Coordinates of C-alpha atoms in Angstrom, one line a residue:
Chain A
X1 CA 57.2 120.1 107.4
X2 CA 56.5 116.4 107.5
X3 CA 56.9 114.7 110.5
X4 CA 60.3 112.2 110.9
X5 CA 59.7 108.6 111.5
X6 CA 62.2 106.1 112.4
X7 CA 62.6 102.3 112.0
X8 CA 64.6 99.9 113.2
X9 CA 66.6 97.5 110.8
X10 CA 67.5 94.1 111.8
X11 CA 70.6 93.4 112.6
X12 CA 72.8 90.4 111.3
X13 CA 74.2 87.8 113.8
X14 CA 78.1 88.4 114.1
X15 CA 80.0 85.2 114.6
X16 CA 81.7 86.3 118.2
X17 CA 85.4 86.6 118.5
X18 CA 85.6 88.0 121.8
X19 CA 87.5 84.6 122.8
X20 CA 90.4 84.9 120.4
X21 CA 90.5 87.9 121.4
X22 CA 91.2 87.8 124.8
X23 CA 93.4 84.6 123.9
X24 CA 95.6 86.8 121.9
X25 CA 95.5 89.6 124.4
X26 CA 97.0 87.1 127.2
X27 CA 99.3 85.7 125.0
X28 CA 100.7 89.5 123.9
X29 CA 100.5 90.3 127.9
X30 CA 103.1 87.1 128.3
X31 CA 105.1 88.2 125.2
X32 CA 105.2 91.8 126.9
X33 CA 104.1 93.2 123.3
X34 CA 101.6 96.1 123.1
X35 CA 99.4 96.4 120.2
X36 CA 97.3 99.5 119.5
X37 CA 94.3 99.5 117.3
X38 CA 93.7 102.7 115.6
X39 CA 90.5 103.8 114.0
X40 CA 89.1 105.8 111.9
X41 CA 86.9 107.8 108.3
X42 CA 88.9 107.3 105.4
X43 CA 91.5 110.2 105.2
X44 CA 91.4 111.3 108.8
X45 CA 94.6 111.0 109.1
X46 CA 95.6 107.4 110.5
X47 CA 98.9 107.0 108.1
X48 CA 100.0 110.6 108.9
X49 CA 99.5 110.6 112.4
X50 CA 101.6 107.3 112.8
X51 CA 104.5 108.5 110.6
X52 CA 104.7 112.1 112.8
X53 CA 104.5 110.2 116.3
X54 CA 106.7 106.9 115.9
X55 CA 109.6 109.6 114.0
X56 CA 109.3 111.1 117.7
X57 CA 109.1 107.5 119.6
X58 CA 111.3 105.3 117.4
X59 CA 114.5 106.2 119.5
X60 CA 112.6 104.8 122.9
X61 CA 110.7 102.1 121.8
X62 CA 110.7 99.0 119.2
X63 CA 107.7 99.8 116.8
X64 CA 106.3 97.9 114.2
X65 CA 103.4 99.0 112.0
X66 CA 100.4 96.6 110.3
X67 CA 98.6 98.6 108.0
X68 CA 94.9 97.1 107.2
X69 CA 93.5 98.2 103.3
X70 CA 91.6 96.7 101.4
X71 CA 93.1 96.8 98.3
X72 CA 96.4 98.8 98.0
X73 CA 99.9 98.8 99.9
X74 CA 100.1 102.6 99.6
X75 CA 100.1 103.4 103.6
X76 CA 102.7 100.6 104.6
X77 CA 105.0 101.8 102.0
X78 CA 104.5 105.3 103.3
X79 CA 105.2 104.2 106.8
X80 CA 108.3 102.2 105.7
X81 CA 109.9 105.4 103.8
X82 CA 109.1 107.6 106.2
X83 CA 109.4 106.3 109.2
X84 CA 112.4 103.1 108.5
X85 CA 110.2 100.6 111.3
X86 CA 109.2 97.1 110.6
X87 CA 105.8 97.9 108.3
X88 CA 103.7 95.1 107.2
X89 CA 100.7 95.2 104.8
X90 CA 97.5 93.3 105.3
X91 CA 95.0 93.0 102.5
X92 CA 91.5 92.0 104.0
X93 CA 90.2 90.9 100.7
X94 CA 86.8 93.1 100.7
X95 CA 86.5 92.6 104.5
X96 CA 85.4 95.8 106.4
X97 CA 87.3 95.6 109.3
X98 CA 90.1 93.3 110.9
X99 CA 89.2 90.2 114.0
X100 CA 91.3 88.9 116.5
X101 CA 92.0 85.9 113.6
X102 CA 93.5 88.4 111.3
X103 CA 95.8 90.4 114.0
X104 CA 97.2 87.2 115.3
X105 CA 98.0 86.1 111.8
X106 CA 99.7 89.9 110.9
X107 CA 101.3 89.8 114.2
X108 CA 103.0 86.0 113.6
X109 CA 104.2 87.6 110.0
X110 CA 105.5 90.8 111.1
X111 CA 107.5 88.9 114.1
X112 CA 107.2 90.1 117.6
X113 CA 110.0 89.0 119.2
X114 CA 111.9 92.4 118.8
X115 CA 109.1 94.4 119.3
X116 CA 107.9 96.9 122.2
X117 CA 105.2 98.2 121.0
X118 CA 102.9 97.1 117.4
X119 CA 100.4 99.8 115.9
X120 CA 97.4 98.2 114.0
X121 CA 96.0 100.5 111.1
X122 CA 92.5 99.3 111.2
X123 CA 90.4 99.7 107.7
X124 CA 88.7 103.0 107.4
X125 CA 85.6 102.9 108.3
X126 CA 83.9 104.1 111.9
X127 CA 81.4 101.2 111.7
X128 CA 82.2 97.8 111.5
X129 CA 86.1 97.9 113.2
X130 CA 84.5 99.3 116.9
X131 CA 82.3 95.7 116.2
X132 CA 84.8 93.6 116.2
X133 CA 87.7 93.5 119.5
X134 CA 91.0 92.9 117.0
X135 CA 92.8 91.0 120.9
X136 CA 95.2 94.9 120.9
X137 CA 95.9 95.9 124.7
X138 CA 94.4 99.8 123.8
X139 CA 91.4 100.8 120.9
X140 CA 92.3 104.3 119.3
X141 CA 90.5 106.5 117.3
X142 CA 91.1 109.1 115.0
X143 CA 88.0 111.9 114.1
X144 CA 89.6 114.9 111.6
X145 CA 87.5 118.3 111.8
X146 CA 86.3 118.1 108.5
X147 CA 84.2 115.3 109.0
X148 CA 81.7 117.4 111.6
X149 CA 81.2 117.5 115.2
X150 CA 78.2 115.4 115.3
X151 CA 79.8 112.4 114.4
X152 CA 79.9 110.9 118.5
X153 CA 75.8 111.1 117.8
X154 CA 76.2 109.3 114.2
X155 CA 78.9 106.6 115.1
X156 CA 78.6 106.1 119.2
X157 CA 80.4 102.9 119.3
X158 CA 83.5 103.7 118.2
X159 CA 83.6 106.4 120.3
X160 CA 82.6 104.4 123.9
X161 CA 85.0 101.6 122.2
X162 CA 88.2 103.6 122.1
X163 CA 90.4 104.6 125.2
X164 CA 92.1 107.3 123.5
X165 CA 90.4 109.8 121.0
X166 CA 92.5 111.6 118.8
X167 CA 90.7 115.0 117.1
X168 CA 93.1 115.8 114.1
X169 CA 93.3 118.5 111.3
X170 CA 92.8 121.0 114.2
X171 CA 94.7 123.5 111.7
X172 CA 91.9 123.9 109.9
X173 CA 89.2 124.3 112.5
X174 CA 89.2 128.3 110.8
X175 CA 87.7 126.5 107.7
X176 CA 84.9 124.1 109.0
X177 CA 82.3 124.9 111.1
X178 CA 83.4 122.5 114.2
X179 CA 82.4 123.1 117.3
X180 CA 85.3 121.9 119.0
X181 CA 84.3 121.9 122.9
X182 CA 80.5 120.9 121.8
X183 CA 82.1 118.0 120.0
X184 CA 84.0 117.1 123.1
X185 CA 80.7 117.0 125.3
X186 CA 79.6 114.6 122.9
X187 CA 82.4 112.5 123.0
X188 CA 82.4 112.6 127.5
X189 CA 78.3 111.5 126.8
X190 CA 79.5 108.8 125.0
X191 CA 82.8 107.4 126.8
X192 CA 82.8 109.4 130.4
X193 CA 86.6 107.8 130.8
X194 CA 87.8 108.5 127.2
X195 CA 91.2 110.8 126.8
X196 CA 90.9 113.4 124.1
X197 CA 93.6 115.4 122.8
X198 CA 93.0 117.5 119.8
X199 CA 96.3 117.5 117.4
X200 CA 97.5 118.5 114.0
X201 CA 99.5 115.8 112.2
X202 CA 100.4 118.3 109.3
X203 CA 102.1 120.5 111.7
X204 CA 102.9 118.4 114.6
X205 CA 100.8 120.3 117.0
X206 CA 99.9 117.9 120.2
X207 CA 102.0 115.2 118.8
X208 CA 103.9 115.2 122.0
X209 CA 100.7 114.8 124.2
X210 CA 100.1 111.7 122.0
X211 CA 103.6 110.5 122.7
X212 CA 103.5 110.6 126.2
X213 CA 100.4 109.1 126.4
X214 CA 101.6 105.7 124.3
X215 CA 104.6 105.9 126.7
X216 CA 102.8 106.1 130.1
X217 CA 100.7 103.0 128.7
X218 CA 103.2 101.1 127.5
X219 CA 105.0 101.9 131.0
X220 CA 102.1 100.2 132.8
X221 CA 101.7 97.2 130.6
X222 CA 105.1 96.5 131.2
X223 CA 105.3 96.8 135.1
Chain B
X1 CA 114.4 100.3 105.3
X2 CA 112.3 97.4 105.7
X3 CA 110.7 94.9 103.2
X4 CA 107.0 95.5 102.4
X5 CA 104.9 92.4 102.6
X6 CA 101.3 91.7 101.6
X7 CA 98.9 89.2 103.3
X8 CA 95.7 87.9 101.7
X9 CA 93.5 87.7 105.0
X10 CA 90.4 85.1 104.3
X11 CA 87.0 87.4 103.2
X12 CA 83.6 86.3 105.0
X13 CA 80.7 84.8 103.1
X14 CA 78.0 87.2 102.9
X15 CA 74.4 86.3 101.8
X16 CA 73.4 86.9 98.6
X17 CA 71.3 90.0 98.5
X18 CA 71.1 90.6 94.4
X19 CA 67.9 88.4 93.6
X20 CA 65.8 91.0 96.3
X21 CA 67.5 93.4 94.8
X22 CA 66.4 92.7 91.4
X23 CA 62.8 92.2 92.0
X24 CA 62.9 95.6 93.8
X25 CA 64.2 97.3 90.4
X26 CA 61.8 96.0 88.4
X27 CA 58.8 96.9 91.0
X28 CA 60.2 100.4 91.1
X29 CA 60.3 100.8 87.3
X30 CA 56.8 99.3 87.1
X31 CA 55.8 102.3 89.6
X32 CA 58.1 104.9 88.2
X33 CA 59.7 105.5 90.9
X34 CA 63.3 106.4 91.0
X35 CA 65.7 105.5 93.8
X36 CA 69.2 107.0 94.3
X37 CA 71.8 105.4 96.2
X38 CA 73.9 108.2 97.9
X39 CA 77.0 106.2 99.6
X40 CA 80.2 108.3 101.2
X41 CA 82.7 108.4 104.2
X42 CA 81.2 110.2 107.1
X43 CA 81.4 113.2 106.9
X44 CA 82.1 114.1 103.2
X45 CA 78.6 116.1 102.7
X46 CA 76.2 113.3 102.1
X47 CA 72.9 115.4 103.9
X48 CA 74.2 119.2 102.6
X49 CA 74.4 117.7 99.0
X50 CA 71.3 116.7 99.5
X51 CA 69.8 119.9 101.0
X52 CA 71.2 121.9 98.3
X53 CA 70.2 119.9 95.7
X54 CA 66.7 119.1 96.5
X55 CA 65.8 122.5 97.0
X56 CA 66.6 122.9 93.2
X57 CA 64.7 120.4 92.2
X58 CA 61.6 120.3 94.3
X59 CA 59.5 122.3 92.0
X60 CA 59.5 120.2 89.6
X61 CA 60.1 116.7 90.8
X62 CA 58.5 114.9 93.3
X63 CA 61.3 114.0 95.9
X64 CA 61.4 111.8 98.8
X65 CA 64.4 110.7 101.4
X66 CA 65.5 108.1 103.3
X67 CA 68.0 108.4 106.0
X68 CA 69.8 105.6 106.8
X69 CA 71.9 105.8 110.1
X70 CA 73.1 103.8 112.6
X71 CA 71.7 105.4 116.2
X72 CA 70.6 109.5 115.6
X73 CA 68.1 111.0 113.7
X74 CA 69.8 114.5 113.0
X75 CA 69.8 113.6 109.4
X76 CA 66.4 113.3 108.7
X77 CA 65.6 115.9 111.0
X78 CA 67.8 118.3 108.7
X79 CA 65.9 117.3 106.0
X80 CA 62.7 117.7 106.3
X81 CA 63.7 121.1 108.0
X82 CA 65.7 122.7 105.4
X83 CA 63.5 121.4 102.4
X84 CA 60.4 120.4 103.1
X85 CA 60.4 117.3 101.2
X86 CA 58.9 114.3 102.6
X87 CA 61.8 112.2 105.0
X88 CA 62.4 109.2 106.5
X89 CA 65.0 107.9 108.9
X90 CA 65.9 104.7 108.7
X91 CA 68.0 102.9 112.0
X92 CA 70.4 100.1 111.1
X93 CA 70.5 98.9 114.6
X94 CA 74.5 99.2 114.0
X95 CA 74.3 97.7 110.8
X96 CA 77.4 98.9 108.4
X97 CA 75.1 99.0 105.1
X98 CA 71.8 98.9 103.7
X99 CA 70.2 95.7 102.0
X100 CA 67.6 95.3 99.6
X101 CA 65.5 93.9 102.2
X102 CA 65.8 97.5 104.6
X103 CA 65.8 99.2 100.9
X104 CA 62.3 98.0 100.3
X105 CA 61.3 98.3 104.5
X106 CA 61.9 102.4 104.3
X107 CA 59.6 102.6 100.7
X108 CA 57.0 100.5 102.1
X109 CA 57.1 103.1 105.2
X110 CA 57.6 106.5 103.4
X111 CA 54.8 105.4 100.5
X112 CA 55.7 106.0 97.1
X113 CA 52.5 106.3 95.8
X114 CA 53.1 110.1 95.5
X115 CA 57.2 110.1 94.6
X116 CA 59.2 110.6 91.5
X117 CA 62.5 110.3 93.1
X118 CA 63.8 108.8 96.4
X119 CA 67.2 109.5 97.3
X120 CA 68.5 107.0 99.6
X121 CA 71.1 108.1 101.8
X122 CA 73.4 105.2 102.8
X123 CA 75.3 104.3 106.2
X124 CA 78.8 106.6 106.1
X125 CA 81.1 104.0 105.1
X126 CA 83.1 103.5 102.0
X127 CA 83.5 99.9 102.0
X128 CA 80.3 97.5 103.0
X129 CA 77.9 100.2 101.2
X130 CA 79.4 98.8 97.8
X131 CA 79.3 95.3 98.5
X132 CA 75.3 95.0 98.8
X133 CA 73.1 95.7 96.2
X134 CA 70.1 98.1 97.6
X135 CA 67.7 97.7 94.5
X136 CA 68.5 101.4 93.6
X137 CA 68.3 102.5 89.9
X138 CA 71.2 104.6 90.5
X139 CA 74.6 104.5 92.9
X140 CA 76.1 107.6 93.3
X141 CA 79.1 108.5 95.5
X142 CA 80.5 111.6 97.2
X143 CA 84.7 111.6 97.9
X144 CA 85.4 114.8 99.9
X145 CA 88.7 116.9 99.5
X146 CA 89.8 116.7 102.8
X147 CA 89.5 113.1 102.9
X148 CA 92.6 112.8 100.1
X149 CA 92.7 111.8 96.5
X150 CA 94.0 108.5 97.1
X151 CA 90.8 106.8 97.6
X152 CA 90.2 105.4 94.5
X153 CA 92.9 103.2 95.1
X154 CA 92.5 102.1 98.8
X155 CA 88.4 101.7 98.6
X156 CA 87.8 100.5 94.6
X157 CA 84.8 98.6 94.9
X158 CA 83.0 101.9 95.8
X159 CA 84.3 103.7 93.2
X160 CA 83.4 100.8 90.5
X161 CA 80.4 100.4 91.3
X162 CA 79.1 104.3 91.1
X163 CA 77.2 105.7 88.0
X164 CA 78.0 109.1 89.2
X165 CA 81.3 110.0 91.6
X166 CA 80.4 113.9 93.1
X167 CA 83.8 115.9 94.7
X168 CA 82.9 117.7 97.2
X169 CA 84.1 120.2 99.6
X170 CA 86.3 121.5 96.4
X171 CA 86.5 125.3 98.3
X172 CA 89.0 123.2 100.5
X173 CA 91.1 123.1 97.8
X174 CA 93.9 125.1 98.5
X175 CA 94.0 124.1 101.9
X176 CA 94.6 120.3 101.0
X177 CA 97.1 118.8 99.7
X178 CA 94.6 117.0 96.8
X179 CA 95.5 116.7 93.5
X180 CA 92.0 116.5 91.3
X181 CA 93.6 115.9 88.0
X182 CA 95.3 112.6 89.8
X183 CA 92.1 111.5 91.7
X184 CA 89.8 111.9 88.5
X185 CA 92.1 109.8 86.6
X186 CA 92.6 107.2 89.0
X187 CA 88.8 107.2 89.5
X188 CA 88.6 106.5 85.9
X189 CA 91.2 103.9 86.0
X190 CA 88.6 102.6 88.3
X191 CA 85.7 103.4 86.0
X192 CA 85.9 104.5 82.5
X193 CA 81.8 104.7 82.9
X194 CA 81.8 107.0 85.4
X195 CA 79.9 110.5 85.6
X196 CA 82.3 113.0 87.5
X197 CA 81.4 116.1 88.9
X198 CA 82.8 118.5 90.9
X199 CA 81.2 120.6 93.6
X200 CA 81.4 122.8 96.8
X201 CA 77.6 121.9 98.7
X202 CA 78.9 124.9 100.6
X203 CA 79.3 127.6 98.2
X204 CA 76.8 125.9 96.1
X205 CA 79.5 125.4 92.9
X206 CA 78.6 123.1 90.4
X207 CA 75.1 121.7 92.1
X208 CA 73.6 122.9 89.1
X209 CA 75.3 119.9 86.8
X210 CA 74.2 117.3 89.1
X211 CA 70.7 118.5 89.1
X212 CA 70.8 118.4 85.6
X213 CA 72.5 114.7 85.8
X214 CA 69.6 113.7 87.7
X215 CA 66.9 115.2 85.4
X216 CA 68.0 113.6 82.3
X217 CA 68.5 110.3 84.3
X218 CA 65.2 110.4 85.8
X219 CA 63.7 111.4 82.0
X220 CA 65.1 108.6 81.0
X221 CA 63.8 106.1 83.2
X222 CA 60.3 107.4 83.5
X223 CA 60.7 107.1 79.2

């Protein structure tokens, strides 16, 4: 067996946008609006997981949804059809992830003024959206059971970024080989303060966890 | 229901990688030594394609690998455990992608003097993978089942960009709601070019074809 060797790569300078981002997080503190950013792989489940949880919160709280892609309007549609909220798409053009810039410019298009609470459908991608702080009140991420349990050792910032981790596609933990309370231990190495609650958003298992959760925030932020 | 809108959000400049990349092509054919570019989501079987398929082809072909990931070094590890072959891990220092420049860092490291083949496997990520050239002879791509089949759509670059687009994780098939006659066609919507094949890296299905897609690719090269 040959031995493994590793090298570092250098890294490339970021422009920092930490000051727009706590600019817009003042600014959304005043306007008593709470925006979540959600992360996640592609196909983990963002769109699904959203549509499930604001059908159970919509009656409560004033949602709108800003749904990040690349390329295609295929999730705020969804979210529009199946859920009736305020749904806005935002095309990043190529970009990788979304900045405080790009929220506050979704935000002034989608209109906050009759607004609780905004969800932020970041790009899919575990890398480069934990990089940037988008200026939301609470980070979110989504990891689905397919993707493997080692992924807190593969992608730690996302998971000491996010405040809330969501495991989904718990349904089909018989399928995978996921160690779900190894993966878990992982996670509490990375983010000690971190909630996790494991869910399925195809049959609505935990969704209520979730739901109480966003409500016992948004509770706080509003005191 | 509300309106849909779209918002073009401005893209970043990135340097201009494809001159390095270039020069690396042409000193890799003047060695004849061929390098794969392996780019997926995390999670979608990058390392146990890899595994599978390189114990296939050791015998005959003289493989090397290059792990590229941002912080752990379970995937080179895995490797050079389960076949042997020569490997390499390569840390991005939370870098989202690989360059020509790290490209031509890990073969200067993991000497090629003695290689026929170097797979390159790529940061999980479906989006900043495609937008830099690494100098490889070849881009190939895997899309899992679980992740959905509307990914052509939402990540295109990706899928343009690919010589060969591998399915994977198709035992998950009836347990996902994934159509593959939809997926291959909006792949090739993408990509009329494009090599499709369809495998399970659990079960082993269909891991035959892509060794055989990568024999007559590397015949042709070395020709």
């Amino acid at each position: 067996m040959e031995q493994v060797r590793t090298i570092l790569l250098h890294r490339s300078a970021y422009m920092d946008n930490d000051l727009e981002a706590d600019a817009l997080r003042s600014y959304l503190k005043d306007k008593g609006v709470f925006v979540v950013n959600l992360m996640s792989s592609p196909g983990a489940g963002k769109t699904t997981t959203l549509t499930k949880l604001i059908n159970l919160m919509k009656d409560e709280v004033r949602i709108g949804v800003m749904e990040a892609d690349i390329d295609s309007n295929v999730d705020a549609i969804s979210i529009a059809k199946n859920t009736g909220v305020k749904s806005i798409q935002l095309h990043t053009g190529g970009m990788c992830h979304l900045d405080a810039g790009m929220t506050k410019n979704g935000l002034d298009e989608i209109d906050i003024s009759d607004l609780d609470l905004v969800f932020l459908e970041n790009v899919g991608n575990l890398v480069c959206p934990a990089e940037f702080d988008t200026g939301a009140s609470l980070d979110v991420m989504i990891l689905s059971i397919p993707e493997g349990d080692d992924k807190p050792l593969k992608y730690p910032l996302v998971f000491e970024k996010s405040d809330l981790v969501i495991i989904n596609k718990i349904d089909a933990l018989p399928y995978f080989n996921f160690d779900l309370d190894k993966c878990i231990n992982w996670i509490k190495q990375r983010n000690k303060n971190a909630t996790i609650i494991p869910i399925s958003a195809k049959t609505g298992e935990g969704i209520l966890k979730v739901k109480e959760y966003f409500i016992n925030k948004l509770k706080t932020f509003k005191e």
